[in-house]
Amino acid sequence: LAKLIRDDKYHQFTKSEQAEMEKLGLAEDIKRMNEHALVSQDLIYFLFGHSHDDDVQFFLDFGRRMLLLSDWKFDNQQERMYLVPSLLQQPAFKSSRISKLWKPKLWGYSSAKDEATEMSTKVSFLLKFGVAFVLDFGETLPVGIYERIICVAVGMSGEDGNSRTPVLNPSRSDIWFGAVSFLHIEKGKKSIHMYALPEDDSAHRYVYVFKSIMRKIETSLFKGKSVAEIRFQVAGESAEERYSFEEARKMKLQPWFAKGELERGTGNTAESIITKNDVENFIQDL
């Protein structure tokens, strides 16, 4: 794992390794890994010392199942690419109130001005008026949970050919599910907040999917101990005023519990959603 999940500042390649990478045409692959947390299959073979194909495939399967990486199916890539969320780089500024500093160009929207403006408007609206789906961990957010949530979300997104390319970093991410539906995900010190557009009829699915994912993570990594409570927080209200899952469900708190909400007995349970979106390979062995 340390051959791949590495810090570009502290785990520098030797001169001989750099020369070999140049010779093999992997210089851009290294740059892409360091800047965007995207790793090509060719680079993985190099990092593993040109290991046998079965060894590399075993590692990739292990990474998927433990939610350490996910297949990257965006940007019309011709080669196999993988997202490793643990390698995501923090933007060039620091703040304890990330939500107050929505700056599209710093968060990856520099390629298209109109798209940056669109997302700035949407995210600003959600943070000011939206209802957050919150994974509340109490005292502190365990290391690696946010990255695993990103792995699952990116895996689901990649299954829909109409999804836009996700915009990701270690503190906040925008991930689309088709051309319109998307989640804005923010990582805090004690919780993870997710936002969906008010008119998003698919938002209720995400609640059940990530509720199921958390159960599986708790079973595997925390010996079945519940480490997160599911809460819903209306913008402008304090953390103490958050609604429980059952309270929000009874209130039909939109967009998470709106028309078309999944009910037990319909066949559209969280487990079936996971299967439909082909991410069961990520979690079945957790």
PDB file of C-alpha atoms in Angstrom, residues 73-74 157-164 178-179:
ATOM      1  CA  LYS A  73     -14.554   6.311 -15.722  1.00  0.00           C
ATOM      2  CA  PHE A  74     -14.512   9.967 -16.729  1.00  0.00           C
ATOM      3  CA  SER A 157     -21.175   8.233 -10.497  1.00  0.00           C
ATOM      4  CA  GLY A 158     -18.960   6.449 -13.001  1.00  0.00           C
ATOM      5  CA  GLU A 159     -21.680   3.918 -13.752  1.00  0.00           C
ATOM      6  CA  ASP A 160     -23.780   6.648 -15.387  1.00  0.00           C
ATOM      7  CA  GLY A 161     -22.273   7.740 -18.684  1.00  0.00           C
ATOM      8  CA  ASN A 162     -23.975  11.126 -18.400  1.00  0.00           C
ATOM      9  CA  SER A 163     -22.209  12.086 -15.173  1.00  0.00           C
ATOM     10  CA  ARG A 164     -19.923  15.076 -15.186  1.00  0.00           C
ATOM     11  CA  GLY A 178     -26.131  11.660 -14.291  1.00  0.00           C
ATOM     12  CA  ALA A 179     -26.232  15.070 -15.926  1.00  0.00           C
TER      13      ALA A 179
END
